Amino acid sequence: NKTIYDLLVEREGQVMSVGEFNSLIQSIFAQFNTVFLLQSDLYNVDPEETIDVVVWDDNDMYTITLKIDDIIESTIEIVNVEVE
């Protein structure tokens, strides 16, 4: 049995589109009507900086840190996951 944390950490280092990221997070957290990241969010960040997406699940807060891989293609990479 894998935890939510395990499922997220397995994806660290993998490049994915913003749409794929949203689908992944929606399925892991069973929040199918929530959009966690927009393509336009990438344009508001310095490509050298990271983006933090915070997701709540019951009493836990997951901070998923993303790095922009390609701003034109809207691809990102999960670089870190923390749970509090």
mmCIF file of N, CA, C and O in Angstrom:
data_model
loop_
_atom_site.group_PDB
_atom_site.id
_atom_site.type_symbol
_atom_site.label_atom_id
_atom_site.label_comp_id
_atom_site.label_asym_id
_atom_site.label_seq_id
_atom_site.Cartn_x
_atom_site.Cartn_y
_atom_site.Cartn_z
ATOM 1 N N ASN A 1 0.838 -1.191 0.000
ATOM 2 C CA ASN A 1 0.000 0.000 0.000
ATOM 3 C C ASN A 1 0.879 1.250 0.000
ATOM 4 O O ASN A 1 1.691 1.429 0.890
ATOM 5 N N LYS A 2 0.676 2.072 -0.986
ATOM 6 C CA LYS A 2 1.448 3.303 -1.089
ATOM 7 C C LYS A 2 0.658 4.454 -0.488
ATOM 8 O O LYS A 2 -0.562 4.513 -0.609
ATOM 9 N N THR A 3 1.386 5.352 0.138
ATOM 10 C CA THR A 3 0.756 6.549 0.687
ATOM 11 C C THR A 3 0.692 7.619 -0.392
ATOM 12 O O THR A 3 1.310 7.505 -1.455
ATOM 13 N N ILE A 4 -0.048 8.682 -0.106
ATOM 14 C CA ILE A 4 -0.097 9.819 -1.019
ATOM 15 C C ILE A 4 1.307 10.358 -1.239
ATOM 16 O O ILE A 4 1.708 10.663 -2.362
ATOM 17 N N TYR A 5 2.055 10.459 -0.169
ATOM 18 C CA TYR A 5 3.429 10.942 -0.256
ATOM 19 C C TYR A 5 4.252 10.073 -1.214
ATOM 20 O O TYR A 5 4.969 10.577 -2.071
ATOM 21 N N ASP A 6 4.124 8.752 -1.073
ATOM 22 C CA ASP A 6 4.857 7.832 -1.949
ATOM 23 C C ASP A 6 4.504 8.050 -3.417
ATOM 24 O O ASP A 6 5.371 8.054 -4.285
ATOM 25 N N LEU A 7 3.220 8.225 -3.693
ATOM 26 C CA LEU A 7 2.770 8.422 -5.070
ATOM 27 C C LEU A 7 3.344 9.700 -5.673
ATOM 28 O O LEU A 7 3.700 9.731 -6.851
ATOM 29 N N LEU A 8 3.441 10.731 -4.849
ATOM 30 C CA LEU A 8 3.996 11.995 -5.338
ATOM 31 C C LEU A 8 5.504 11.906 -5.526
ATOM 32 O O LEU A 8 6.034 12.355 -6.547
ATOM 33 N N VAL A 9 6.189 11.324 -4.561
ATOM 34 C CA VAL A 9 7.647 11.227 -4.630
ATOM 35 C C VAL A 9 8.084 10.381 -5.824
ATOM 36 O O VAL A 9 9.120 10.655 -6.442
ATOM 37 N N GLU A 10 7.292 9.373 -6.184
ATOM 38 C CA GLU A 10 7.618 8.546 -7.351
ATOM 39 C C GLU A 10 7.716 9.378 -8.628
ATOM 40 O O GLU A 10 8.381 8.987 -9.575
ATOM 41 N N ARG A 11 7.027 10.511 -8.662
ATOM 42 C CA ARG A 11 7.015 11.344 -9.864
ATOM 43 C C ARG A 11 8.093 12.428 -9.856
ATOM 44 O O ARG A 11 8.227 13.169 -10.822
ATOM 45 N N GLU A 12 8.863 12.521 -8.767
ATOM 46 C CA GLU A 12 9.945 13.503 -8.726
ATOM 47 C C GLU A 12 10.921 13.239 -9.866
ATOM 48 O O GLU A 12 11.268 12.102 -10.149
ATOM 49 N N GLY A 13 11.352 14.335 -10.501
ATOM 50 C CA GLY A 13 12.327 14.233 -11.570
ATOM 51 C C GLY A 13 11.742 13.934 -12.931
ATOM 52 O O GLY A 13 12.463 13.932 -13.929
ATOM 53 N N GLN A 14 10.438 13.692 -13.010
ATOM 54 C CA GLN A 14 9.805 13.399 -14.286
ATOM 55 C C GLN A 14 9.187 14.669 -14.863
ATOM 56 O O GLN A 14 8.486 15.396 -14.173
ATOM 57 N N VAL A 15 9.447 14.914 -16.124
ATOM 58 C CA VAL A 15 8.883 16.075 -16.817
ATOM 59 C C VAL A 15 7.465 15.727 -17.254
ATOM 60 O O VAL A 15 7.216 14.638 -17.773
ATOM 61 N N MET A 16 6.531 16.659 -17.013
ATOM 62 C CA MET A 16 5.138 16.459 -17.404
ATOM 63 C C MET A 16 4.529 17.799 -17.787
ATOM 64 O O MET A 16 5.015 18.850 -17.383
ATOM 65 N N SER A 17 3.457 17.737 -18.536
ATOM 66 C CA SER A 17 2.746 18.962 -18.904
ATOM 67 C C SER A 17 1.934 19.441 -17.704
ATOM 68 O O SER A 17 1.674 18.682 -16.762
ATOM 69 N N VAL A 18 1.518 20.694 -17.772
ATOM 70 C CA VAL A 18 0.665 21.240 -16.708
ATOM 71 C C VAL A 18 -0.635 20.441 -16.627
ATOM 72 O O VAL A 18 -1.109 20.127 -15.538
ATOM 73 N N GLY A 19 -1.193 20.062 -17.761
ATOM 74 C CA GLY A 19 -2.422 19.259 -17.766
ATOM 75 C C GLY A 19 -2.229 17.904 -17.117
ATOM 76 O O GLY A 19 -3.079 17.432 -16.365
ATOM 77 N N GLU A 20 -1.103 17.266 -17.408
ATOM 78 C CA GLU A 20 -0.806 15.971 -16.802
ATOM 79 C C GLU A 20 -0.623 16.122 -15.291
ATOM 80 O O GLU A 20 -1.085 15.281 -14.521
ATOM 81 N N PHE A 21 0.044 17.197 -14.868
ATOM 82 C CA PHE A 21 0.213 17.453 -13.440
ATOM 83 C C PHE A 21 -1.145 17.579 -12.758
ATOM 84 O O PHE A 21 -1.390 16.955 -11.726
ATOM 85 N N ASN A 22 -2.046 18.373 -13.346
ATOM 86 C CA ASN A 22 -3.370 18.536 -12.753
ATOM 87 C C ASN A 22 -4.111 17.207 -12.670
ATOM 88 O O ASN A 22 -4.715 16.894 -11.649
ATOM 89 N N SER A 23 -4.044 16.414 -13.741
ATOM 90 C CA SER A 23 -4.705 15.101 -13.725
ATOM 91 C C SER A 23 -4.132 14.198 -12.652
ATOM 92 O O SER A 23 -4.867 13.494 -11.947
ATOM 93 N N LEU A 24 -2.808 14.208 -12.518
ATOM 94 C CA LEU A 24 -2.147 13.396 -11.498
ATOM 95 C C LEU A 24 -2.609 13.797 -10.097
ATOM 96 O O LEU A 24 -3.014 12.939 -9.300
ATOM 97 N N ILE A 25 -2.571 15.090 -9.813
ATOM 98 C CA ILE A 25 -2.931 15.564 -8.478
ATOM 99 C C ILE A 25 -4.421 15.357 -8.214
ATOM 100 O O ILE A 25 -4.816 14.954 -7.112
ATOM 101 N N GLN A 26 -5.244 15.584 -9.219
ATOM 102 C CA GLN A 26 -6.682 15.349 -9.067
ATOM 103 C C GLN A 26 -6.957 13.892 -8.713
ATOM 104 O O GLN A 26 -7.776 13.607 -7.835
ATOM 105 N N SER A 27 -6.273 12.970 -9.391
ATOM 106 C CA SER A 27 -6.527 11.551 -9.132
ATOM 107 C C SER A 27 -5.969 11.108 -7.782
ATOM 108 O O SER A 27 -6.602 10.336 -7.067
ATOM 109 N N ILE A 28 -4.795 11.588 -7.404
ATOM 110 C CA ILE A 28 -4.206 11.185 -6.128
ATOM 111 C C ILE A 28 -5.042 11.687 -4.954
ATOM 112 O O ILE A 28 -5.261 10.966 -3.981
ATOM 113 N N PHE A 29 -5.524 12.928 -5.055
ATOM 114 C CA PHE A 29 -6.267 13.519 -3.940
ATOM 115 C C PHE A 29 -7.778 13.409 -4.106
ATOM 116 O O PHE A 29 -8.519 13.914 -3.265
ATOM 117 N N ALA A 30 -8.249 12.774 -5.165
ATOM 118 C CA ALA A 30 -9.683 12.612 -5.443
ATOM 119 C C ALA A 30 -10.406 13.956 -5.402
ATOM 120 O O ALA A 30 -11.484 14.089 -4.847
ATOM 121 N N GLN A 31 -9.772 14.961 -6.000
ATOM 122 C CA GLN A 31 -10.367 16.304 -6.111
ATOM 123 C C GLN A 31 -10.477 16.613 -7.602
ATOM 124 O O GLN A 31 -9.758 17.437 -8.149
ATOM 125 N N PHE A 32 -11.423 15.947 -8.263
ATOM 126 C CA PHE A 32 -11.482 15.957 -9.723
ATOM 127 C C PHE A 32 -11.957 17.278 -10.311
ATOM 128 O O PHE A 32 -11.777 17.515 -11.491
ATOM 129 N N ASN A 33 -12.554 18.147 -9.532
ATOM 130 C CA ASN A 33 -13.034 19.420 -10.051
ATOM 131 C C ASN A 33 -12.108 20.579 -9.722
ATOM 132 O O ASN A 33 -12.465 21.730 -9.938
ATOM 133 N N THR A 34 -10.938 20.284 -9.204
ATOM 134 C CA THR A 34 -10.009 21.327 -8.789
ATOM 135 C C THR A 34 -8.862 21.445 -9.788
ATOM 136 O O THR A 34 -8.299 20.437 -10.209
ATOM 137 N N VAL A 35 -8.538 22.671 -10.168
ATOM 138 C CA VAL A 35 -7.364 22.922 -11.003
ATOM 139 C C VAL A 35 -6.270 23.441 -10.071
ATOM 140 O O VAL A 35 -6.460 24.437 -9.378
ATOM 141 N N PHE A 36 -5.161 22.770 -10.031
ATOM 142 C CA PHE A 36 -4.089 23.102 -9.098
ATOM 143 C C PHE A 36 -3.044 24.032 -9.698
ATOM 144 O O PHE A 36 -2.364 24.748 -8.983
ATOM 145 N N LEU A 37 -2.897 24.000 -11.016
ATOM 146 C CA LEU A 37 -1.893 24.828 -11.681
ATOM 147 C C LEU A 37 -2.419 25.188 -13.060
ATOM 148 O O LEU A 37 -2.972 24.339 -13.763
ATOM 149 N N LEU A 38 -2.270 26.457 -13.427
ATOM 150 C CA LEU A 38 -2.668 26.928 -14.749
ATOM 151 C C LEU A 38 -1.425 27.195 -15.587
ATOM 152 O O LEU A 38 -0.374 27.550 -15.044
ATOM 153 N N GLN A 39 -1.546 27.041 -16.895
ATOM 154 C CA GLN A 39 -0.416 27.365 -17.762
ATOM 155 C C GLN A 39 0.009 28.804 -17.560
ATOM 156 O O GLN A 39 1.202 29.112 -17.568
ATOM 157 N N SER A 40 -0.954 29.697 -17.349
ATOM 158 C CA SER A 40 -0.632 31.114 -17.163
ATOM 159 C C SER A 40 0.192 31.345 -15.900
ATOM 160 O O SER A 40 0.923 32.334 -15.806
ATOM 161 N N ASP A 41 0.101 30.419 -14.922
ATOM 162 C CA ASP A 41 0.910 30.550 -13.704
ATOM 163 C C ASP A 41 2.405 30.502 -14.030
ATOM 164 O O ASP A 41 3.209 31.126 -13.342
ATOM 165 N N LEU A 42 2.762 29.775 -15.064
ATOM 166 C CA LEU A 42 4.168 29.655 -15.434
ATOM 167 C C LEU A 42 4.736 30.989 -15.916
ATOM 168 O O LEU A 42 5.901 31.288 -15.709
ATOM 169 N N TYR A 43 3.892 31.782 -16.562
ATOM 170 C CA TYR A 43 4.359 33.053 -17.126
ATOM 171 C C TYR A 43 4.552 34.119 -16.060
ATOM 172 O O TYR A 43 5.158 35.145 -16.322
ATOM 173 N N ASN A 44 4.034 33.877 -14.867
ATOM 174 C CA ASN A 44 4.166 34.834 -13.772
ATOM 175 C C ASN A 44 5.343 34.522 -12.862
ATOM 176 O O ASN A 44 5.498 35.139 -11.811
ATOM 177 N N VAL A 45 6.166 33.555 -13.255
ATOM 178 C CA VAL A 45 7.285 33.111 -12.424
ATOM 179 C C VAL A 45 8.570 33.214 -13.235
ATOM 180 O O VAL A 45 8.587 32.907 -14.432
ATOM 181 N N ASP A 46 9.624 33.628 -12.587
ATOM 182 C CA ASP A 46 10.949 33.603 -13.210
ATOM 183 C C ASP A 46 11.280 32.132 -13.484
ATOM 184 O O ASP A 46 11.194 31.293 -12.577
ATOM 185 N N PRO A 47 11.636 31.786 -14.717
ATOM 186 C CA PRO A 47 11.914 30.378 -15.051
ATOM 187 C C PRO A 47 13.003 29.738 -14.192
ATOM 188 O O PRO A 47 13.080 28.519 -14.101
ATOM 189 N N GLU A 48 13.821 30.544 -13.550
ATOM 190 C CA GLU A 48 14.871 30.015 -12.676
ATOM 191 C C GLU A 48 14.357 29.735 -11.265
ATOM 192 O O GLU A 48 15.037 29.089 -10.470
ATOM 193 N N GLU A 49 13.164 30.235 -10.956
ATOM 194 C CA GLU A 49 12.564 30.042 -9.636
ATOM 195 C C GLU A 49 11.711 28.769 -9.628
ATOM 196 O O GLU A 49 11.397 28.206 -10.673
ATOM 197 N N THR A 50 11.318 28.344 -8.450
ATOM 198 C CA THR A 50 10.411 27.202 -8.334
ATOM 199 C C THR A 50 9.007 27.695 -8.001
ATOM 200 O O THR A 50 8.809 28.828 -7.576
ATOM 201 N N ILE A 51 8.050 26.817 -8.190
ATOM 202 C CA ILE A 51 6.646 27.093 -7.903
ATOM 203 C C ILE A 51 6.219 26.111 -6.822
ATOM 204 O O ILE A 51 6.487 24.912 -6.927
ATOM 205 N N ASP A 52 5.540 26.596 -5.791
ATOM 206 C CA ASP A 52 4.986 25.714 -4.755
ATOM 207 C C ASP A 52 3.485 25.605 -4.940
ATOM 208 O O ASP A 52 2.785 26.618 -5.030
ATOM 209 N N VAL A 53 3.005 24.381 -5.003
ATOM 210 C CA VAL A 53 1.575 24.104 -5.054
ATOM 211 C C VAL A 53 1.232 23.410 -3.746
ATOM 212 O O VAL A 53 1.829 22.394 -3.397
ATOM 213 N N VAL A 54 0.266 23.970 -3.008
ATOM 214 C CA VAL A 54 -0.129 23.419 -1.716
ATOM 215 C C VAL A 54 -1.478 22.725 -1.865
ATOM 216 O O VAL A 54 -2.424 23.300 -2.413
ATOM 217 N N VAL A 55 -1.541 21.488 -1.393
ATOM 218 C CA VAL A 55 -2.767 20.697 -1.463
ATOM 219 C C VAL A 55 -3.063 20.149 -0.079
ATOM 220 O O VAL A 55 -2.177 19.590 0.577
ATOM 221 N N TRP A 56 -4.302 20.330 0.358
ATOM 222 C CA TRP A 56 -4.729 19.813 1.662
ATOM 223 C C TRP A 56 -5.465 18.501 1.484
ATOM 224 O O TRP A 56 -6.277 18.349 0.567
ATOM 225 N N ASP A 57 -5.193 17.556 2.357
ATOM 226 C CA ASP A 57 -5.890 16.276 2.382
ATOM 227 C C ASP A 57 -6.175 15.945 3.835
ATOM 228 O O ASP A 57 -5.265 15.614 4.589
ATOM 229 N N ASP A 58 -7.430 16.052 4.226
ATOM 230 C CA ASP A 58 -7.823 15.897 5.626
ATOM 231 C C ASP A 58 -7.006 16.856 6.490
ATOM 232 O O ASP A 58 -7.147 18.048 6.358
ATOM 233 N N ASN A 59 -6.123 16.350 7.323
ATOM 234 C CA ASN A 59 -5.352 17.220 8.209
ATOM 235 C C ASN A 59 -3.935 17.480 7.721
ATOM 236 O O ASN A 59 -3.175 18.175 8.385
ATOM 237 N N ASP A 60 -3.579 16.920 6.592
ATOM 238 C CA ASP A 60 -2.211 17.055 6.094
ATOM 239 C C ASP A 60 -2.120 18.107 4.999
ATOM 240 O O ASP A 60 -3.016 18.239 4.166
ATOM 241 N N MET A 61 -0.997 18.829 5.002
ATOM 242 C CA MET A 61 -0.723 19.809 3.962
ATOM 243 C C MET A 61 0.476 19.308 3.159
ATOM 244 O O MET A 61 1.547 19.040 3.716
ATOM 245 N N TYR A 62 0.286 19.174 1.865
ATOM 246 C CA TYR A 62 1.340 18.741 0.965
ATOM 247 C C TYR A 62 1.821 19.950 0.178
ATOM 248 O O TYR A 62 1.022 20.635 -0.451
ATOM 249 N N THR A 63 3.113 20.204 0.222
ATOM 250 C CA THR A 63 3.711 21.255 -0.583
ATOM 251 C C THR A 63 4.524 20.582 -1.678
ATOM 252 O O THR A 63 5.497 19.879 -1.406
ATOM 253 N N ILE A 64 4.079 20.792 -2.909
ATOM 254 C CA ILE A 64 4.724 20.192 -4.065
ATOM 255 C C ILE A 64 5.506 21.303 -4.763
ATOM 256 O O ILE A 64 4.927 22.283 -5.223
ATOM 257 N N THR A 65 6.809 21.155 -4.800
ATOM 258 C CA THR A 65 7.664 22.162 -5.414
ATOM 259 C C THR A 65 7.965 21.746 -6.845
ATOM 260 O O THR A 65 8.411 20.629 -7.101
ATOM 261 N N LEU A 66 7.694 22.683 -7.765
ATOM 262 C CA LEU A 66 7.845 22.434 -9.188
ATOM 263 C C LEU A 66 8.904 23.334 -9.786
ATOM 264 O O LEU A 66 9.090 24.465 -9.347
ATOM 265 N N LYS A 67 9.550 22.836 -10.810
ATOM 266 C CA LYS A 67 10.507 23.613 -11.582
ATOM 267 C C LYS A 67 9.973 23.673 -13.013
ATOM 268 O O LYS A 67 9.475 22.666 -13.535
ATOM 269 N N ILE A 68 10.076 24.834 -13.640
ATOM 270 C CA ILE A 68 9.654 24.950 -15.026
ATOM 271 C C ILE A 68 10.696 24.265 -15.898
ATOM 272 O O ILE A 68 11.879 24.582 -15.836
ATOM 273 N N ASP A 69 10.241 23.325 -16.717
ATOM 274 C CA ASP A 69 11.129 22.638 -17.650
ATOM 275 C C ASP A 69 11.181 23.409 -18.969
ATOM 276 O O ASP A 69 12.246 23.710 -19.472
ATOM 277 N N ASP A 70 10.005 23.724 -19.514
ATOM 278 C CA ASP A 70 9.909 24.450 -20.781
ATOM 279 C C ASP A 70 8.671 25.326 -20.738
ATOM 280 O O ASP A 70 7.546 24.810 -20.732
ATOM 281 N N ILE A 71 8.873 26.628 -20.709
ATOM 282 C CA ILE A 71 7.737 27.548 -20.581
ATOM 283 C C ILE A 71 6.877 27.556 -21.837
ATOM 284 O O ILE A 71 5.663 27.700 -21.763
ATOM 285 N N ILE A 72 7.489 27.381 -23.020
ATOM 286 C CA ILE A 72 6.740 27.374 -24.279
ATOM 287 C C ILE A 72 5.844 26.140 -24.360
ATOM 288 O O ILE A 72 4.686 26.217 -24.754
ATOM 289 N N GLU A 73 6.386 24.990 -23.976
ATOM 290 C CA GLU A 73 5.634 23.730 -24.018
ATOM 291 C C GLU A 73 4.773 23.522 -22.771
ATOM 292 O O GLU A 73 4.023 22.547 -22.690
ATOM 293 N N SER A 74 4.891 24.419 -21.792
ATOM 294 C CA SER A 74 4.174 24.313 -20.506
ATOM 295 C C SER A 74 4.453 22.983 -19.823
ATOM 296 O O SER A 74 3.543 22.271 -19.405
ATOM 297 N N THR A 75 5.756 22.651 -19.723
ATOM 298 C CA THR A 75 6.137 21.432 -19.024
ATOM 299 C C THR A 75 6.877 21.790 -17.741
ATOM 300 O O THR A 75 7.580 22.794 -17.674
ATOM 301 N N ILE A 76 6.664 20.958 -16.740
ATOM 302 C CA ILE A 76 7.213 21.172 -15.412
ATOM 303 C C ILE A 76 7.810 19.879 -14.894
ATOM 304 O O ILE A 76 7.608 18.817 -15.485
ATOM 305 N N GLU A 77 8.494 19.991 -13.771
ATOM 306 C CA GLU A 77 9.087 18.822 -13.112
ATOM 307 C C GLU A 77 8.875 18.977 -11.610
ATOM 308 O O GLU A 77 9.101 20.033 -11.058
ATOM 309 N N ILE A 78 8.417 17.907 -10.969
ATOM 310 C CA ILE A 78 8.313 17.904 -9.514
ATOM 311 C C ILE A 78 9.725 17.722 -8.950
ATOM 312 O O ILE A 78 10.398 16.751 -9.289
ATOM 313 N N VAL A 79 10.156 18.664 -8.110
ATOM 314 C CA VAL A 79 11.510 18.563 -7.560
ATOM 315 C C VAL A 79 11.517 18.226 -6.073
ATOM 316 O O VAL A 79 12.530 17.773 -5.561
ATOM 317 N N ASN A 80 10.380 18.436 -5.410
ATOM 318 C CA ASN A 80 10.345 18.127 -3.971
ATOM 319 C C ASN A 80 8.899 18.018 -3.504
ATOM 320 O O ASN A 80 8.008 18.688 -4.042
ATOM 321 N N VAL A 81 8.689 17.165 -2.514
ATOM 322 C CA VAL A 81 7.372 17.021 -1.894
ATOM 323 C C VAL A 81 7.577 16.996 -0.389
ATOM 324 O O VAL A 81 8.407 16.238 0.115
ATOM 325 N N GLU A 82 6.823 17.837 0.303
ATOM 326 C CA GLU A 82 6.861 17.855 1.764
ATOM 327 C C GLU A 82 5.444 17.713 2.288
ATOM 328 O O GLU A 82 4.508 18.235 1.708
ATOM 329 N N VAL A 83 5.331 17.039 3.413
ATOM 330 C CA VAL A 83 4.023 16.884 4.048
ATOM 331 C C VAL A 83 4.144 17.347 5.481
ATOM 332 O O VAL A 83 5.123 17.071 6.161
ATOM 333 N N GLU A 84 3.146 18.098 5.923
ATOM 334 C CA GLU A 84 3.122 18.593 7.309
ATOM 335 C C GLU A 84 1.816 18.204 7.955
ATOM 336 O O GLU A 84 0.800 18.152 7.341
#
